Amino acid sequence: MYLIDLGIRDTVAAALFDLGVDLGAIEDIEEDPGLGNGGLGRLAACYLDSMAAEELAGHGCGLRYRYGFFEQGIVRGRQIEVPDDWLKTGFIYEFRRPDEAVEVRFGGTVSLELNGKLRYRLENYEAVQAVPYDVPVTGYLSDTVNTLRLWSAEPSRTEFVCSAENRNDCLKTIEYKNDVETITSVLYPDDSTHEGRVLRLKQHYFLTSASLQGILAGLGRRGIPIENLPDHIAIHINDTHPALAIPELMRLLLDEHGLGWDEAWRLTVATLSYTNHTILPEALEKWPVDIFQGLLPRLYIIVNEINERFCCELWQRYPGDWDRIRAMAVLADGMVHMAHLAIVGSHSVNGVAQLHTHILKERVMNNFYRFYPDRFTNKTNGVTHRRWLIKANPQLSDLIADTVGPDWVRFPCDMLRLLPHADDPSLQERLAAVRRYHKGKLAAYIRDTTGIRLDLDAIFDTQVKRIHGYKRQTLNALHILHLYNRLKADPGMELTPRVFMFGGKAAPAYHQAKRTIRLITALAELINNDKTIGDKLKVVFLENYNVSVAELLMPATDVSEQIPAASREACGTSNMKFIMNGSVIIGTLDGGNIEIRKAVGEENIVTFGLTAEEVLAYYERGGYDPWDIYRGDERVRTVLEQLVSGFLPADPDEFRPLYDAFLHHGDQYFVLKDFAPYVAAQKEIERLYRDRRRWLGMCLRNIAHSGKFSGDRTFTEYAIDIWKLRPAAPVRCYCSADDAFARAENGCSLSARFGMDIETAPPQFN
Ligand code: 8GP
């Protein structure tokens, strides 16, 4: 990306070519820093890219994990986890900054000292050194270089030589050193054990404390009085995990800067804002008080105070309504409720798609919405078209530029100018040639890595994302099994050849997700080796799905599977990356799919299944009876029985828990309920694909409307509505005016740039 941002990639590639070196091969050697897991982390990377491109001073803070998210291997059809040793050959883009190291303190006891003023002091704590490594974030053809600051945990006690006399001290020092290094050793430690949970909390605190200390130190260096903090700094909490930023900022303001509670609280709330990325309870963390208090005793006192004051406010508003107060409290039932803390301590709370925000407001966080109606806003996700289109698909980028002019790179809504040409056969054929080139490239990769050979005329159908029950890779798998059954029963059946591709990692302790991978690999073994069905069906599980694999897949995919149980997927971002590259979505009416459908038009997407309202109504009624479907739909009965009858080339007991989840545990993600509509939608996809002109027109219309889903639009909404950010240099125009201020003054809207209507509060640049 650095070469692209500097505008010299082609020059460097040509120069290397003259030297007999292939730039692409060098790029392939570079490791993807595996510092995130799914869409949440990748989204943050997209926004960093957008902020630098738009010349805004926006930086990221994270942890420099020694081992990134595990590398996935598939051995005998099952996932194995291999440590991701991404630093083994060094990471040349980072700069260690020991001069900016700070100390983070764990455990200890809190005492009060009276020194003119009452102050809390932490004693007998364990000190850890947080050392920043700065990674420059360049912007596309811009002068701005922002920073991604990654903190590494190092021992702060000086080393000493071990001898027979100091053996115990020596052992303690070794233990301490190991404990410290564990803090930033691995992303997502296993939280099924007590030790794992404590480690996660340590990581949360380490990140938030180090980052806040770094930010405040920077403010001090610029000579800015702490009282003016929110005028200069906006701190955004990316999901619930860093919610400790609230009590930690309070601690720094109270204990280090000597402010009073009310002033500190005002500054904290005005500085912090919070995005919620999922309504799944697993991410709305709660910490048992004993763990929290033991590890962070001073923060616990602060959280207690926040809770008491908040509960008093609630009491004034809802006198006597104990149930409501308990449901909203930050501390309740022996737990610290981090999502509650995040809402109470931030001036803005946003969801990541209209439906998701609606669900937060009306259901999951309804109590809070009623209490703080002005805090809640929506910011529908967007992804960087520079990585997902310009880098991943330079051929399509050139085709777009040839058709609409070069400005689309800065003004993604210019892609709308493709619309008048969407039915032009010559443009369609040029697009078809680009797509075929990428299908060939992907097929070569799959041949080299799995030995499976693909027919480029087949429909390339892709589902890549974390493996999770709600994302319903199982629905896709059951449909494949059903298609296979149809082909076996009627070998002459008319069917456009299909390649079903899957990619994604299962969390190490998530056994159902691992079984889902095994189910897919068993299907692949069965189907790919069955000569009687010719090449009509193929199933591929792509090992170790990551950003590099995604860049290969997006441009080569005809059909993108976006099929979560409605209401569960907050937004999704791969849906946006796929449409940018001209894929057609088959999807449920969930998250971002709804807004994509609105943008591209109902005729350019295939949707099916229960709506979010229907799913939520079922949840409220305690679910539905999957046996009704089992009894009423022979196709469902057949595929389910095939899971456990030994029909698949795997131990049938392996799939018994999946079978049980569908039938005996209420099918909580509505896989059986949505099976029939999904089968019908898949037939519709096939019908559309067979009409080549129609299909290529759909692809072009998807590309044309994708500008709205550029991360530049989203992050600009964050910058203007939430962070009240002042650009370091004039923001590149929103409507061909010269800067963001022009937008404020002449009322021109983002719609000119992104081809959409959005509601934004009037910009207030401070
Ligand atoms: C994801 C959402 O699942 C996805 O719909 C959304 O597009 C993406 O965030 C970006 O907004 N959420 C997570 O990855 C997530 O909540 N992860 C936490 C469990 C760790």
mmCIF file of C-alpha atoms in Angstrom, residues 22-182:
data_model
loop_
_atom_site.group_PDB
_atom_site.id
_atom_site.type_symbol
_atom_site.label_atom_id
_atom_site.label_comp_id
_atom_site.label_asym_id
_atom_site.label_seq_id
_atom_site.Cartn_x
_atom_site.Cartn_y
_atom_site.Cartn_z
ATOM 1 C CA ASP A 22 8.823 -9.496 -9.750
ATOM 2 C CA LEU A 23 7.310 -6.956 -7.334
ATOM 3 C CA GLY A 24 4.256 -9.193 -6.898
ATOM 4 C CA ALA A 25 6.509 -11.990 -5.646
ATOM 5 C CA ILE A 26 8.056 -9.648 -3.096
ATOM 6 C CA GLU A 27 4.603 -8.565 -1.957
ATOM 7 C CA ASP A 28 3.635 -12.215 -1.520
ATOM 8 C CA ILE A 29 6.542 -12.764 0.849
ATOM 9 C CA GLU A 30 5.399 -9.982 3.169
ATOM 10 C CA GLU A 31 3.431 -11.275 6.125
ATOM 11 C CA ASP A 32 -0.050 -9.870 6.791
ATOM 12 C CA PRO A 33 0.190 -8.505 10.336
ATOM 13 C CA GLY A 34 -2.466 -10.738 11.930
ATOM 14 C CA LEU A 35 -3.393 -8.213 14.593
ATOM 15 C CA GLY A 36 -7.139 -8.605 14.268
ATOM 16 C CA ASN A 37 -9.691 -11.311 13.799
ATOM 17 C CA GLY A 38 -12.773 -10.439 11.775
ATOM 18 C CA GLY A 39 -14.533 -7.410 10.377
ATOM 19 C CA LEU A 40 -14.033 -5.211 13.422
ATOM 20 C CA GLY A 41 -10.258 -5.030 13.207
ATOM 21 C CA ARG A 42 -10.181 -4.879 9.438
ATOM 22 C CA LEU A 43 -12.661 -1.991 9.532
ATOM 23 C CA ALA A 44 -10.310 -0.045 11.802
ATOM 24 C CA ALA A 45 -7.532 -0.581 9.247
ATOM 25 C CA CYS A 46 -9.816 0.750 6.493
ATOM 26 C CA TYR A 47 -10.583 3.877 8.506
ATOM 27 C CA LEU A 48 -6.903 4.529 9.214
ATOM 28 C CA ASP A 49 -6.372 4.389 5.463
ATOM 29 C CA SER A 50 -9.254 6.802 4.848
ATOM 30 C CA MET A 51 -8.136 9.249 7.521
ATOM 31 C CA ALA A 52 -4.653 9.521 6.085
ATOM 32 C CA ALA A 53 -6.017 9.822 2.533
ATOM 33 C CA GLU A 54 -8.318 12.608 3.680
ATOM 34 C CA GLU A 55 -5.447 14.315 5.492
ATOM 35 C CA LEU A 56 -6.959 14.121 8.926
ATOM 36 C CA ALA A 57 -4.807 13.609 11.973
ATOM 37 C CA GLY A 58 -6.331 10.323 13.111
ATOM 38 C CA HIS A 59 -4.180 7.695 14.763
ATOM 39 C CA GLY A 60 -4.762 4.133 15.905
ATOM 40 C CA CYS A 61 -3.696 2.402 19.106
ATOM 41 C CA GLY A 62 -3.386 -1.340 19.490
ATOM 42 C CA LEU A 63 -1.272 -4.079 20.974
ATOM 43 C CA ARG A 64 1.859 -5.419 19.351
ATOM 44 C CA TYR A 65 1.054 -9.073 19.793
ATOM 45 C CA ARG A 66 4.111 -11.262 19.566
ATOM 46 C CA TYR A 67 1.889 -13.833 17.881
ATOM 47 C CA GLY A 68 -1.011 -12.614 15.783
ATOM 48 C CA PHE A 69 -4.305 -14.380 15.308
ATOM 49 C CA PHE A 70 -3.384 -18.030 14.748
ATOM 50 C CA GLU A 71 -2.554 -19.423 11.346
ATOM 51 C CA GLN A 72 -5.078 -21.998 10.315
ATOM 52 C CA GLY A 73 -4.009 -25.320 8.929
ATOM 53 C CA ILE A 74 -6.430 -27.953 7.655
ATOM 54 C CA VAL A 75 -5.246 -31.428 8.519
ATOM 55 C CA ARG A 76 -7.443 -34.391 7.639
ATOM 56 C CA GLY A 77 -10.283 -31.960 7.165
ATOM 57 C CA ARG A 78 -9.965 -30.358 10.575
ATOM 58 C CA GLN A 79 -8.709 -26.982 11.666
ATOM 59 C CA ILE A 80 -5.421 -26.879 13.498
ATOM 60 C CA GLU A 81 -4.031 -23.704 15.005
ATOM 61 C CA VAL A 82 -0.437 -22.756 14.428
ATOM 62 C CA PRO A 83 1.097 -19.734 16.155
ATOM 63 C CA ASP A 84 1.342 -16.798 13.778
ATOM 64 C CA ASP A 85 4.996 -15.875 14.110
ATOM 65 C CA TRP A 86 4.608 -12.716 12.058
ATOM 66 C CA LEU A 87 7.667 -11.079 13.589
ATOM 67 C CA LYS A 88 10.056 -13.915 12.857
ATOM 68 C CA THR A 89 11.836 -12.053 10.089
ATOM 69 C CA GLY A 90 11.160 -8.648 11.595
ATOM 70 C CA PHE A 91 8.577 -6.090 10.571
ATOM 71 C CA ILE A 92 10.433 -3.400 8.717
ATOM 72 C CA TYR A 93 7.680 -0.803 8.890
ATOM 73 C CA GLU A 94 7.705 -0.368 12.675
ATOM 74 C CA PHE A 95 9.759 2.045 14.755
ATOM 75 C CA ARG A 96 10.440 1.239 18.385
ATOM 76 C CA ARG A 97 10.043 4.352 20.544
ATOM 77 C CA PRO A 98 11.508 3.588 24.003
ATOM 78 C CA ASP A 99 11.640 7.336 24.687
ATOM 79 C CA GLU A 100 7.847 7.349 24.797
ATOM 80 C CA ALA A 101 7.441 4.283 27.001
ATOM 81 C CA VAL A 102 5.017 4.550 29.920
ATOM 82 C CA GLU A 103 4.364 2.472 33.027
ATOM 83 C CA VAL A 104 1.148 0.491 33.519
ATOM 84 C CA ARG A 105 0.306 -0.746 37.012
ATOM 85 C CA PHE A 106 -1.587 -3.856 38.014
ATOM 86 C CA GLY A 107 -2.840 -5.082 41.375
ATOM 87 C CA GLY A 108 -1.606 -3.458 44.599
ATOM 88 C CA THR A 109 -3.465 -1.654 47.325
ATOM 89 C CA VAL A 110 -5.024 1.758 47.329
ATOM 90 C CA SER A 111 -4.331 4.252 50.071
ATOM 91 C CA LEU A 112 -5.516 7.786 50.623
ATOM 92 C CA GLU A 113 -3.041 10.539 51.295
ATOM 93 C CA LEU A 114 -3.823 14.031 52.444
ATOM 94 C CA ASN A 115 -1.376 16.466 51.007
ATOM 95 C CA GLY A 116 -3.341 19.676 50.934
ATOM 96 C CA LYS A 117 -5.849 17.666 48.911
ATOM 97 C CA LEU A 118 -7.127 14.124 49.244
ATOM 98 C CA ARG A 119 -5.398 11.878 46.734
ATOM 99 C CA TYR A 120 -5.518 8.169 46.031
ATOM 100 C CA ARG A 121 -2.244 6.317 45.776
ATOM 101 C CA LEU A 122 -1.540 2.843 44.502
ATOM 102 C CA GLU A 123 1.078 0.848 46.378
ATOM 103 C CA ASN A 124 2.681 -2.582 46.067
ATOM 104 C CA TYR A 125 1.542 -2.855 42.491
ATOM 105 C CA GLU A 126 3.153 -4.758 39.662
ATOM 106 C CA ALA A 127 4.680 -2.353 37.161
ATOM 107 C CA VAL A 128 4.846 -3.137 33.485
ATOM 108 C CA GLN A 129 6.651 -1.101 30.894
ATOM 109 C CA ALA A 130 4.565 -0.260 27.813
ATOM 110 C CA VAL A 131 6.875 0.405 24.883
ATOM 111 C CA PRO A 132 5.323 1.836 21.715
ATOM 112 C CA TYR A 133 6.161 0.675 18.222
ATOM 113 C CA ASP A 134 4.961 3.177 15.647
ATOM 114 C CA VAL A 135 3.846 2.102 12.202
ATOM 115 C CA PRO A 136 3.403 4.941 9.693
ATOM 116 C CA VAL A 137 0.016 5.124 7.998
ATOM 117 C CA THR A 138 0.321 6.904 4.690
ATOM 118 C CA GLY A 139 -2.573 8.385 2.752
ATOM 119 C CA TYR A 140 -3.256 7.852 -0.919
ATOM 120 C CA LEU A 141 -1.426 10.598 -2.821
ATOM 121 C CA SER A 142 -1.545 12.761 0.305
ATOM 122 C CA ASP A 143 1.148 14.373 2.420
ATOM 123 C CA THR A 144 -0.331 13.089 5.634
ATOM 124 C CA VAL A 145 1.412 10.353 7.557
ATOM 125 C CA ASN A 146 -0.495 9.204 10.620
ATOM 126 C CA THR A 147 0.562 6.616 13.155
ATOM 127 C CA LEU A 148 -0.611 3.229 14.238
ATOM 128 C CA ARG A 149 0.900 2.890 17.683
ATOM 129 C CA LEU A 150 1.286 -0.677 18.911
ATOM 130 C CA TRP A 151 2.184 -1.222 22.556
ATOM 131 C CA SER A 152 4.466 -3.984 23.681
ATOM 132 C CA ALA A 153 4.673 -5.179 27.314
ATOM 133 C CA GLU A 154 8.156 -5.378 28.780
ATOM 134 C CA PRO A 155 9.421 -5.904 32.318
ATOM 135 C CA SER A 156 10.157 -2.675 34.107
ATOM 136 C CA ARG A 157 12.276 -4.118 36.920
ATOM 137 C CA THR A 158 15.938 -4.199 36.072
ATOM 138 C CA GLU A 159 17.420 -7.609 35.456
ATOM 139 C CA PHE A 160 19.829 -9.116 37.942
ATOM 140 C CA VAL A 161 22.165 -12.033 37.854
ATOM 141 C CA CYS A 162 20.836 -15.160 39.528
ATOM 142 C CA SER A 163 23.010 -16.896 42.106
ATOM 143 C CA ALA A 164 22.612 -19.598 44.738
ATOM 144 C CA GLU A 165 21.986 -16.932 47.410
ATOM 145 C CA ASN A 166 19.135 -15.147 45.676
ATOM 146 C CA ARG A 167 17.442 -18.176 44.152
ATOM 147 C CA ASN A 168 13.936 -17.271 45.305
ATOM 148 C CA ASP A 169 14.166 -13.695 44.130
ATOM 149 C CA CYS A 170 15.552 -14.973 40.905
ATOM 150 C CA LEU A 171 12.631 -17.347 40.349
ATOM 151 C CA LYS A 172 10.205 -14.565 41.153
ATOM 152 C CA THR A 173 11.904 -12.322 38.631
ATOM 153 C CA ILE A 174 11.664 -14.982 35.945
ATOM 154 C CA GLU A 175 7.998 -15.490 36.775
ATOM 155 C CA TYR A 176 7.398 -11.746 36.650
ATOM 156 C CA LYS A 177 9.179 -11.462 33.302
ATOM 157 C CA ASN A 178 7.076 -14.283 31.867
ATOM 158 C CA ASP A 179 3.856 -12.762 33.233
ATOM 159 C CA VAL A 180 4.669 -9.421 31.673
ATOM 160 C CA GLU A 181 5.581 -10.819 28.294
ATOM 161 C CA THR A 182 2.388 -12.847 28.242
#
